[in-house]
PDB file of C-alpha atoms and ligand atoms in Angstrom:
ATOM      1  CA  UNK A  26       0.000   0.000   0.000  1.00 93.00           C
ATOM      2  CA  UNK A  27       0.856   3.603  -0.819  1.00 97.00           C
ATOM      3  CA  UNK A  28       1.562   6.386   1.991  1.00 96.00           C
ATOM      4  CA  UNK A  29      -1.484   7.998   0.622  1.00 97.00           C
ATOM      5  CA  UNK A  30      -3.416   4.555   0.585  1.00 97.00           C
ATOM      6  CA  UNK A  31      -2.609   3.806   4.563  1.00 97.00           C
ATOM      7  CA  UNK A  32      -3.993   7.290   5.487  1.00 98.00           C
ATOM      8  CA  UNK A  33      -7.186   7.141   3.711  1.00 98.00           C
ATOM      9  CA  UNK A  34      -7.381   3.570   5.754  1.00 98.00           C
ATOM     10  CA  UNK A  35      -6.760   5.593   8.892  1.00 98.00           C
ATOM     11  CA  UNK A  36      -9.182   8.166   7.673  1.00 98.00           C
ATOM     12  CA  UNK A  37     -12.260   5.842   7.129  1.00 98.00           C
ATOM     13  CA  UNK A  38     -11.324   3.551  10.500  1.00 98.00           C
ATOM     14  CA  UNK A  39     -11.886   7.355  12.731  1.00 98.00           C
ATOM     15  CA  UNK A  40     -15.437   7.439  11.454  1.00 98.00           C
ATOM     16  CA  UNK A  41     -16.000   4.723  14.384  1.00 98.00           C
ATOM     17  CA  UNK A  42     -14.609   7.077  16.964  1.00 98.00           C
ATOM     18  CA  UNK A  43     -17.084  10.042  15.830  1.00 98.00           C
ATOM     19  CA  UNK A  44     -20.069  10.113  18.530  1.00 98.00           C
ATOM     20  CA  UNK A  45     -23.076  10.558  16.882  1.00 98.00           C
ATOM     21  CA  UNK A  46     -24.942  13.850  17.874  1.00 98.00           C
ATOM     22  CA  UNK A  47     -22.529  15.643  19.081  1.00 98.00           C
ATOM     23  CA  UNK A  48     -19.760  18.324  17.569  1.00 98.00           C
ATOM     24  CA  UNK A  49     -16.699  16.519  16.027  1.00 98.00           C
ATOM     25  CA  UNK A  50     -13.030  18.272  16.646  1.00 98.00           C
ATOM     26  CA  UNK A  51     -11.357  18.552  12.782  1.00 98.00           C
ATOM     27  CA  UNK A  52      -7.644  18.608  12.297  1.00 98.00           C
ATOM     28  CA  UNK A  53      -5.621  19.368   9.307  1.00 98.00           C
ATOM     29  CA  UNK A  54      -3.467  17.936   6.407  1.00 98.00           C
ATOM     30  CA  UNK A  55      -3.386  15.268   3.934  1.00 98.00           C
ATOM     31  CA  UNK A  56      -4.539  12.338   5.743  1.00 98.00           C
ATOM     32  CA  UNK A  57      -6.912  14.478   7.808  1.00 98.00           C
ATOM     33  CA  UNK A  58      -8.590  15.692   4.089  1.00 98.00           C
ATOM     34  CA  UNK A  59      -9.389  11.409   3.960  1.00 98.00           C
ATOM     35  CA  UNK A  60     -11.359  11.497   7.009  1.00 98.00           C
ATOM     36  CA  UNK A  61     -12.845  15.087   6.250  1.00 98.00           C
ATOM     37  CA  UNK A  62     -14.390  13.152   2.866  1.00 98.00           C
ATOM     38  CA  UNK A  63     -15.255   9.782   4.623  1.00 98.00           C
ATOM     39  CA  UNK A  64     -17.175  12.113   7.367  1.00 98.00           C
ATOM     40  CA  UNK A  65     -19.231  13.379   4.539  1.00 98.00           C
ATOM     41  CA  UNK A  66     -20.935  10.229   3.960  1.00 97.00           C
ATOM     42  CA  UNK A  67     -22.575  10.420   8.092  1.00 97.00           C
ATOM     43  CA  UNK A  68     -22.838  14.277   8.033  1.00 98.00           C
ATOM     44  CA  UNK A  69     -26.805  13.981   9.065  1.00 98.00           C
ATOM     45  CA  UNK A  70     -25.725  12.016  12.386  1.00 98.00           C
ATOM     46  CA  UNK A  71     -23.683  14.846  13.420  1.00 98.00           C
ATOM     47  CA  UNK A  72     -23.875  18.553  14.834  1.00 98.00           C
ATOM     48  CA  UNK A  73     -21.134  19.999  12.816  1.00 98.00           C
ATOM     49  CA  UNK A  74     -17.494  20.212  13.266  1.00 98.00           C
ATOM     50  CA  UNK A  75     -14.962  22.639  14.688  1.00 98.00           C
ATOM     51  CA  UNK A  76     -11.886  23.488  12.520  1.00 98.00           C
ATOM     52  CA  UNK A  77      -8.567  23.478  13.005  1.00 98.00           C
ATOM     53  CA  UNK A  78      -7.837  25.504   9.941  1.00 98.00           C
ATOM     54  CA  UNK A  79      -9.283  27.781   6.871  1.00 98.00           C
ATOM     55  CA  UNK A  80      -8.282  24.603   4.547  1.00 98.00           C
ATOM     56  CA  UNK A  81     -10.420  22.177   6.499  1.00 98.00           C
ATOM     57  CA  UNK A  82     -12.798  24.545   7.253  1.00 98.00           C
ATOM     58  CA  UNK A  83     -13.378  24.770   3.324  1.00 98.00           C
ATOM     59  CA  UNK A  84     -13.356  21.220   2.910  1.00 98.00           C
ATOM     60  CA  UNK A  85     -15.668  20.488   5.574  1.00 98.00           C
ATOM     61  CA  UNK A  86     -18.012  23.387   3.963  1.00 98.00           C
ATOM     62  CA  UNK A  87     -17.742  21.963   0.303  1.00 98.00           C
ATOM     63  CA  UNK A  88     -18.944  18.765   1.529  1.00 98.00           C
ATOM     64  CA  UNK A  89     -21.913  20.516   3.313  1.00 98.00           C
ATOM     65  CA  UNK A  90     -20.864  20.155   6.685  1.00 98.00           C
ATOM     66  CA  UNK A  91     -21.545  22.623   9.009  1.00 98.00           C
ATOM     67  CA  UNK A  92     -18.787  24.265  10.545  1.00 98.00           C
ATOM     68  CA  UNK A  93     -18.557  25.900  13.928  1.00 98.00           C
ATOM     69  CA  UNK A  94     -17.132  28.403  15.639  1.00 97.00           C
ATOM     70  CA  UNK A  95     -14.773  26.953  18.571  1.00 96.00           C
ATOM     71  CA  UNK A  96     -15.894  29.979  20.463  1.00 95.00           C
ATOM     72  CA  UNK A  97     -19.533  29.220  20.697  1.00 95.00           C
ATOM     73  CA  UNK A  98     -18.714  25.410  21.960  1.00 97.00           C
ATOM     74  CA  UNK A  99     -18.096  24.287  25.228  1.00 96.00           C
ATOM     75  CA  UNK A 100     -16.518  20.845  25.098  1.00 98.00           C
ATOM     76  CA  UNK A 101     -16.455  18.203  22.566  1.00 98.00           C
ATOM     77  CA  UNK A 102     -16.091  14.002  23.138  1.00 98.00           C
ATOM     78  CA  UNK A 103     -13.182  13.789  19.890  1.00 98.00           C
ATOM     79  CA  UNK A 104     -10.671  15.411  18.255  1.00 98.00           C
ATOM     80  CA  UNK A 105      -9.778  14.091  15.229  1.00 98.00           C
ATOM     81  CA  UNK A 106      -6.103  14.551  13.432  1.00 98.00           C
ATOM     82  CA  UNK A 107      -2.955  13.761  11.705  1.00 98.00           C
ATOM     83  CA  UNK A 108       1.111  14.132  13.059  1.00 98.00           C
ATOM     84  CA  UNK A 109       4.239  14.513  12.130  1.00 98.00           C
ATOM     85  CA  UNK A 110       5.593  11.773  14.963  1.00 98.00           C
ATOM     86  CA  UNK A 111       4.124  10.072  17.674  1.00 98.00           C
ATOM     87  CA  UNK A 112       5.824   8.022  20.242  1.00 98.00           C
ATOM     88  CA  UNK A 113       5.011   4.847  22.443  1.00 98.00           C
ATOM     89  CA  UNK A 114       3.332   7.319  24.929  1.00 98.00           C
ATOM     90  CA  UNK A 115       1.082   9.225  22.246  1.00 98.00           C
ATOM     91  CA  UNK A 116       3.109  12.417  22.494  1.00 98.00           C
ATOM     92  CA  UNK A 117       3.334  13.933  19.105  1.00 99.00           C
ATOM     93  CA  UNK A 118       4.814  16.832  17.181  1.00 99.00           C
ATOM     94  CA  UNK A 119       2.365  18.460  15.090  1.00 98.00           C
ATOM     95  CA  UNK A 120       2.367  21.455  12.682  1.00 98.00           C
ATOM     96  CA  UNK A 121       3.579  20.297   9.492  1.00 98.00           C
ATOM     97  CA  UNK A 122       0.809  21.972   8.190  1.00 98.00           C
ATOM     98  CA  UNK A 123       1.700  25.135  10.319  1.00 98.00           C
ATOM     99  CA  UNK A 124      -1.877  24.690  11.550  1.00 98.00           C
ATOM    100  CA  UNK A 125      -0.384  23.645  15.147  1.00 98.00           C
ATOM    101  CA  UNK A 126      -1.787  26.938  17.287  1.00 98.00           C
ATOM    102  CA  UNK A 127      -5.534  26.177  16.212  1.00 98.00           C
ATOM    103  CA  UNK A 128      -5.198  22.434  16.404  1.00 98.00           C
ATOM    104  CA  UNK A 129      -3.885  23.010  20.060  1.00 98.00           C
ATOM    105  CA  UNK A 130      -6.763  25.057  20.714  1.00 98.00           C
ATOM    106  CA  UNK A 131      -9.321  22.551  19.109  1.00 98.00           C
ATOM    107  CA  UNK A 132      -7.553  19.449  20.869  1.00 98.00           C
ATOM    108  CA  UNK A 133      -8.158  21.434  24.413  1.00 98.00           C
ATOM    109  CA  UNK A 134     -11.911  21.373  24.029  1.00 98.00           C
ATOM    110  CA  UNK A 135     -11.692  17.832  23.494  1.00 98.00           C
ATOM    111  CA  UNK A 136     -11.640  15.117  25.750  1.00 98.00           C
ATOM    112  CA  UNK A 137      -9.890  12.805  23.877  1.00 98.00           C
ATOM    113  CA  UNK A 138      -7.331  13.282  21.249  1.00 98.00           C
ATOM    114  CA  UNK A 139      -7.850  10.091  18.217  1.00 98.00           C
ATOM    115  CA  UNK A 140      -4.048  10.390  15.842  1.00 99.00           C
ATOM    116  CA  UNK A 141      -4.810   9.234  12.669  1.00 98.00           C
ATOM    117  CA  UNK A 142      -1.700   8.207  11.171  1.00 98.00           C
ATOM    118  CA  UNK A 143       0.933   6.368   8.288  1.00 97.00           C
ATOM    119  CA  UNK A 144       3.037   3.888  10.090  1.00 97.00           C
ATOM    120  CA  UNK A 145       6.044   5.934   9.008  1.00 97.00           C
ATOM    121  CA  UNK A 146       5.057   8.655  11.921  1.00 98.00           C
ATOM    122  CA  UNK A 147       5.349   6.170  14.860  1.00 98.00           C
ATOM    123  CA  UNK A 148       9.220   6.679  16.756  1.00 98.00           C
ATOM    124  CA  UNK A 149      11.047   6.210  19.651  1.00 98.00           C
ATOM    125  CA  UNK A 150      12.116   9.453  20.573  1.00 98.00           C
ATOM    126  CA  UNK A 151      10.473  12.526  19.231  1.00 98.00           C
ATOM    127  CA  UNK A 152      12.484  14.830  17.434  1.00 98.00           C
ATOM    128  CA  UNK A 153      13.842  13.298  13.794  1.00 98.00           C
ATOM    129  CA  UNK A 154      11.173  15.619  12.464  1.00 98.00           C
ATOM    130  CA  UNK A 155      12.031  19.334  12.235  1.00 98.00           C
ATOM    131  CA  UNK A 156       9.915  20.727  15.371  1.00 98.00           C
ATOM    132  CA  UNK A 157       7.716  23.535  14.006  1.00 98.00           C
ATOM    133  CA  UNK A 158       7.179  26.388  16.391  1.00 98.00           C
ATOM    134  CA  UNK A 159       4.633  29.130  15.828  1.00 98.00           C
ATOM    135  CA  UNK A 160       6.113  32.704  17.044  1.00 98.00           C
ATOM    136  CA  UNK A 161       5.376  36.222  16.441  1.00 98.00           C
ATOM    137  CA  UNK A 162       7.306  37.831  13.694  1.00 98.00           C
ATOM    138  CA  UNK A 163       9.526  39.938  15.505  1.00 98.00           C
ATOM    139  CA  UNK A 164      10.557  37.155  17.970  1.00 98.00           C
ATOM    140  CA  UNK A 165      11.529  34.811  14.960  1.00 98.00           C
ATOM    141  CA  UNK A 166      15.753  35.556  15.273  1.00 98.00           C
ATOM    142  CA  UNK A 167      15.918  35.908  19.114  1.00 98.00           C
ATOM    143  CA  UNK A 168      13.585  32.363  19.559  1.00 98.00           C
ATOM    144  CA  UNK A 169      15.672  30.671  17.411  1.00 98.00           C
ATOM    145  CA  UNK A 170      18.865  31.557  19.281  1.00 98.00           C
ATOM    146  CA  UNK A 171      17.455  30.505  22.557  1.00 98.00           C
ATOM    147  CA  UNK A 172      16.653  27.148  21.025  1.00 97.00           C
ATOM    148  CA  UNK A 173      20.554  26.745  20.001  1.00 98.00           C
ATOM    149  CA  UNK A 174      21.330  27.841  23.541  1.00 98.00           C
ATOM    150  CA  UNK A 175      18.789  25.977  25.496  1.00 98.00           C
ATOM    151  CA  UNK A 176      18.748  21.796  23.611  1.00 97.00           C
ATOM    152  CA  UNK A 177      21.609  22.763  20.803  1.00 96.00           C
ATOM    153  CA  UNK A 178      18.369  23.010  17.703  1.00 95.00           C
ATOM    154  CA  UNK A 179      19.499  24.905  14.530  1.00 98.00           C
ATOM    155  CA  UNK A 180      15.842  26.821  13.776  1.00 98.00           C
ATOM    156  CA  UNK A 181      15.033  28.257  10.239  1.00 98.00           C
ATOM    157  CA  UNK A 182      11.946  30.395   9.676  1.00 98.00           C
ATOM    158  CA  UNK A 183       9.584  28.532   7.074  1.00 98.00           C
ATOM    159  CA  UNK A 184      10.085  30.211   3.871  1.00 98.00           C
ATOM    160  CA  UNK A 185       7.159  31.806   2.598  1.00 97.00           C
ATOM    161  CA  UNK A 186       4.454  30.726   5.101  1.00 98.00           C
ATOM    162  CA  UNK A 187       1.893  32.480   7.301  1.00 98.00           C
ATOM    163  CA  UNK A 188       0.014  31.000   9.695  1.00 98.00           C
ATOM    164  CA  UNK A 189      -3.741  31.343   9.883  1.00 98.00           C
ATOM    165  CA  UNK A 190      -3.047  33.220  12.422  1.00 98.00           C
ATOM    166  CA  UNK A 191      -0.656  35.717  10.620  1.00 98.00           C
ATOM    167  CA  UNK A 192       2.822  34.694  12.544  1.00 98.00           C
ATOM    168  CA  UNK A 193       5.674  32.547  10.873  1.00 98.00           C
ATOM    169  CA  UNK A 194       6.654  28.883  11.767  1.00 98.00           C
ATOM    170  CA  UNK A 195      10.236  28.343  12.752  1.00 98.00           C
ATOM    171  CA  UNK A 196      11.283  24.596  12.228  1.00 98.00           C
ATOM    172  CA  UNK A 197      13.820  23.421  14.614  1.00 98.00           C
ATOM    173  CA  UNK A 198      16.514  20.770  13.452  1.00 98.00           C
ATOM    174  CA  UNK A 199      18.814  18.588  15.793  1.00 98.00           C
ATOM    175  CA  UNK A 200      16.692  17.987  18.915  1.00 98.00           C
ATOM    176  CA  UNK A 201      16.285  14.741  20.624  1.00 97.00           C
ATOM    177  CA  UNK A 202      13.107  15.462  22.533  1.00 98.00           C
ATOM    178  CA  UNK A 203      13.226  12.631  25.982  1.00 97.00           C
ATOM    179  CA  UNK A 204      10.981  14.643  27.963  1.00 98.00           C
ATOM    180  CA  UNK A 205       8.429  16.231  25.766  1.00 98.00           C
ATOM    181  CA  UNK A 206       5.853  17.849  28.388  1.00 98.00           C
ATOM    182  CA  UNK A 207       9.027  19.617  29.891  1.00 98.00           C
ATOM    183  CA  UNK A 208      10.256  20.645  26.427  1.00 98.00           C
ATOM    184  CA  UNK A 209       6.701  21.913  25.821  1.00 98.00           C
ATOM    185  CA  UNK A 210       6.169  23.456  29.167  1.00 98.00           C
ATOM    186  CA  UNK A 211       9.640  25.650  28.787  1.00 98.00           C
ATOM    187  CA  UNK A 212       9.433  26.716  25.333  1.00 98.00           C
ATOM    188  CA  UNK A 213       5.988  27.752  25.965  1.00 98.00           C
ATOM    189  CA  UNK A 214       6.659  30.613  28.564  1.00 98.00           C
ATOM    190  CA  UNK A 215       9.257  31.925  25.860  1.00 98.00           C
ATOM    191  CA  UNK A 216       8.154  35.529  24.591  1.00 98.00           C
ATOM    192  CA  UNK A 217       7.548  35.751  20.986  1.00 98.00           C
ATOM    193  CA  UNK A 218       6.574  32.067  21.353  1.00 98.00           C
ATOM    194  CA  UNK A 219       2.731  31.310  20.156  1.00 98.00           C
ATOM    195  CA  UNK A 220       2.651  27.724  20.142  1.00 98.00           C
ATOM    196  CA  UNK A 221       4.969  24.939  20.549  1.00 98.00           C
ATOM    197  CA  UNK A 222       4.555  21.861  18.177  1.00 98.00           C
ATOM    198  CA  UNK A 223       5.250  19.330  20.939  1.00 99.00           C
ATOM    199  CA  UNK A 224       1.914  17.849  21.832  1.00 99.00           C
ATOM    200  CA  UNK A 225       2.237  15.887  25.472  1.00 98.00           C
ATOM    201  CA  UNK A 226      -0.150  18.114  27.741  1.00 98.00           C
ATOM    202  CA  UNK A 227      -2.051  17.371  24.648  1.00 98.00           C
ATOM    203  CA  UNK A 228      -1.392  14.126  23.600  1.00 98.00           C
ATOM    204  CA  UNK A 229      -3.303  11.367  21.912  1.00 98.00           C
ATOM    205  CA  UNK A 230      -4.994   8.799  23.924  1.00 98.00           C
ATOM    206  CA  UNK A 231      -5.655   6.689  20.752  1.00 98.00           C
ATOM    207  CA  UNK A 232      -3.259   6.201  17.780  1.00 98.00           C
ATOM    208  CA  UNK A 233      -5.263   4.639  14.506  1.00 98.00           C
ATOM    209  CA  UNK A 234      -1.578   3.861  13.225  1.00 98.00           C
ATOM    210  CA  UNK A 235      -2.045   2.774   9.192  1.00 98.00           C
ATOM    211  CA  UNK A 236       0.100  -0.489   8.690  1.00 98.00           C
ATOM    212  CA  UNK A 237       0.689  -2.788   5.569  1.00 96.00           C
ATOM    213  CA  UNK A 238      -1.390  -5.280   7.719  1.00 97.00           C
ATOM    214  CA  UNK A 239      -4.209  -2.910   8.061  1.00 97.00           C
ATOM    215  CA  UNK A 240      -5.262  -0.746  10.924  1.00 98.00           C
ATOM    216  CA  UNK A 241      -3.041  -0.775  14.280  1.00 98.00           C
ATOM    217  CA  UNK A 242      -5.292   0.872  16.764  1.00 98.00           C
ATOM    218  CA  UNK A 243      -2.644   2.233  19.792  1.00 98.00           C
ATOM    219  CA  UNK A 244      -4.291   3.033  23.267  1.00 98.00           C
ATOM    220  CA  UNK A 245      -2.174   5.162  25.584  1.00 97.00           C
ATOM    221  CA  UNK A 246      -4.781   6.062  28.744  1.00 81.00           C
TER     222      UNK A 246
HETATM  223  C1  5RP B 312      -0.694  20.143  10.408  1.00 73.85           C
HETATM  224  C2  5RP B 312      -0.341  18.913  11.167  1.00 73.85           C
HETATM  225  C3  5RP B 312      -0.623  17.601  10.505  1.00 73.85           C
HETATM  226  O1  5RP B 312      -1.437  16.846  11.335  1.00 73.85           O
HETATM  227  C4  5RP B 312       0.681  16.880  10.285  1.00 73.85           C
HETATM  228  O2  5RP B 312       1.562  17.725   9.570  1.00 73.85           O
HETATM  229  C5  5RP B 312       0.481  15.571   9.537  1.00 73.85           C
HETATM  230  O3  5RP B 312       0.089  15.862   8.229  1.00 73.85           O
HETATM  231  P1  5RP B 312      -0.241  14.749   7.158  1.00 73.85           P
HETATM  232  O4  5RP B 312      -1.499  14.088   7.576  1.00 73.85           O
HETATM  233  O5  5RP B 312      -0.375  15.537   5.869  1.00 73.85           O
HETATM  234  O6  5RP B 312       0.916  13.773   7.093  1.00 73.85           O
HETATM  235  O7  5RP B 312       0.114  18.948  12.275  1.00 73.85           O
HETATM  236  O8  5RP B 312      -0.288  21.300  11.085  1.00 73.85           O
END
């Protein structure tokens, strides 16, 4: 099977952890866009969605599902999205997508977190993947010296992104992340620093990891 093949298997297999009647948390990126167009197919035993992003927010419109504004809901049973690496423990890093602020914000309202993801993303250490790191423009230079300081990471802004939220993405090179939730909890309180891509206060509790032998469901409670 493809890369794209195993996340369109992920994709359909989350439709089982969407409760019916209630508002479903949406992520964002490719294998996210799967389950966005499987979800289509049960839109009428749902109450809408809340969006991670303007992309998925468009695709979840085009397919006629309502979309709703995080602010007007409380709390919501699932979250629903992709990664960039998980571990053994269900910590991720997110933000490939540089969607990572508004996924953060989505996965908070949510009481549990469902990764849907290739087996390629599953690791033993976080940190092979470039950590992406939302920050406010004018903090870009001094965050990314602090990260060479602090764990020895060689940051580069993203070229020629903006975040949803108008900021850049910095993507961090060379870490070897053992203790995520303190990594996460330190870079956090860093000024310029909007979001961190290291999702452990925030981490998945299932893992719908797409394998060559079909779907590898991962529980981490
Ligand atoms: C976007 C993300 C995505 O979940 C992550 O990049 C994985 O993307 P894909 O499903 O395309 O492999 O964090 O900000």
């Amino acid at each position: 099977m493809t890369q794209d093949e195993l996340k369109a298997l992920v994709g359909r297999a989350a439709l089982e952890h969407v409760v019916p009647g209630t508002v479903v948390g949406v992520g964002t990126g490719s294998t996210v866009n799967h389950f966005i167009d499987m979800l289509a197919a049960i839109k009428d035993r749902i109450l809408g969605a809340v969006s991670s992003s303007v992309r998925s927010t468009e695709r979840l419109q085009a397919h006629g599902i309502a979309v709703l504004d995080a602010a007007a809901v409380e709390r919501i049973p699932v979250y629903i999205d992709g990664a960039d690496e998980i571990d053994g423990r269900g910590c991720m890093i997110k933000g490939g997508g540089a969607a990572l602020t508004r996924e953060k914000i989505v996965a908070d309202l949510a009481e549990r977190f469902v990764c849907i993801a290739d087996e390629s993303k599953l690791v033993d250490v976080l940190g092979t993947y470039p950590l992406p790191v939302e920050v406010i423009p004018m903090a870009a230079a001094q965050v990314a010296r602090r990260f060479a300081a602090t764990y020895g990471g060689r940051a580069a802004v993203r070229a020629g992104v903006v975040t949803d939220n108008g900021n850049h993405v910095l993507d961090v090179q060379g870490l070897r992340i053992g203790d995520p939730l303190a990594m996460e909890t330190e870079v956090n309180q860093w000024p310029g620093v909007v979001t961190v891509g290291i999702f452990a206060r925030h981490r998945a509790r299932v893992c719908l990891l797409g394998t060559a032998q079909g779907v590898r469901t991962m529980r981490f409670d």
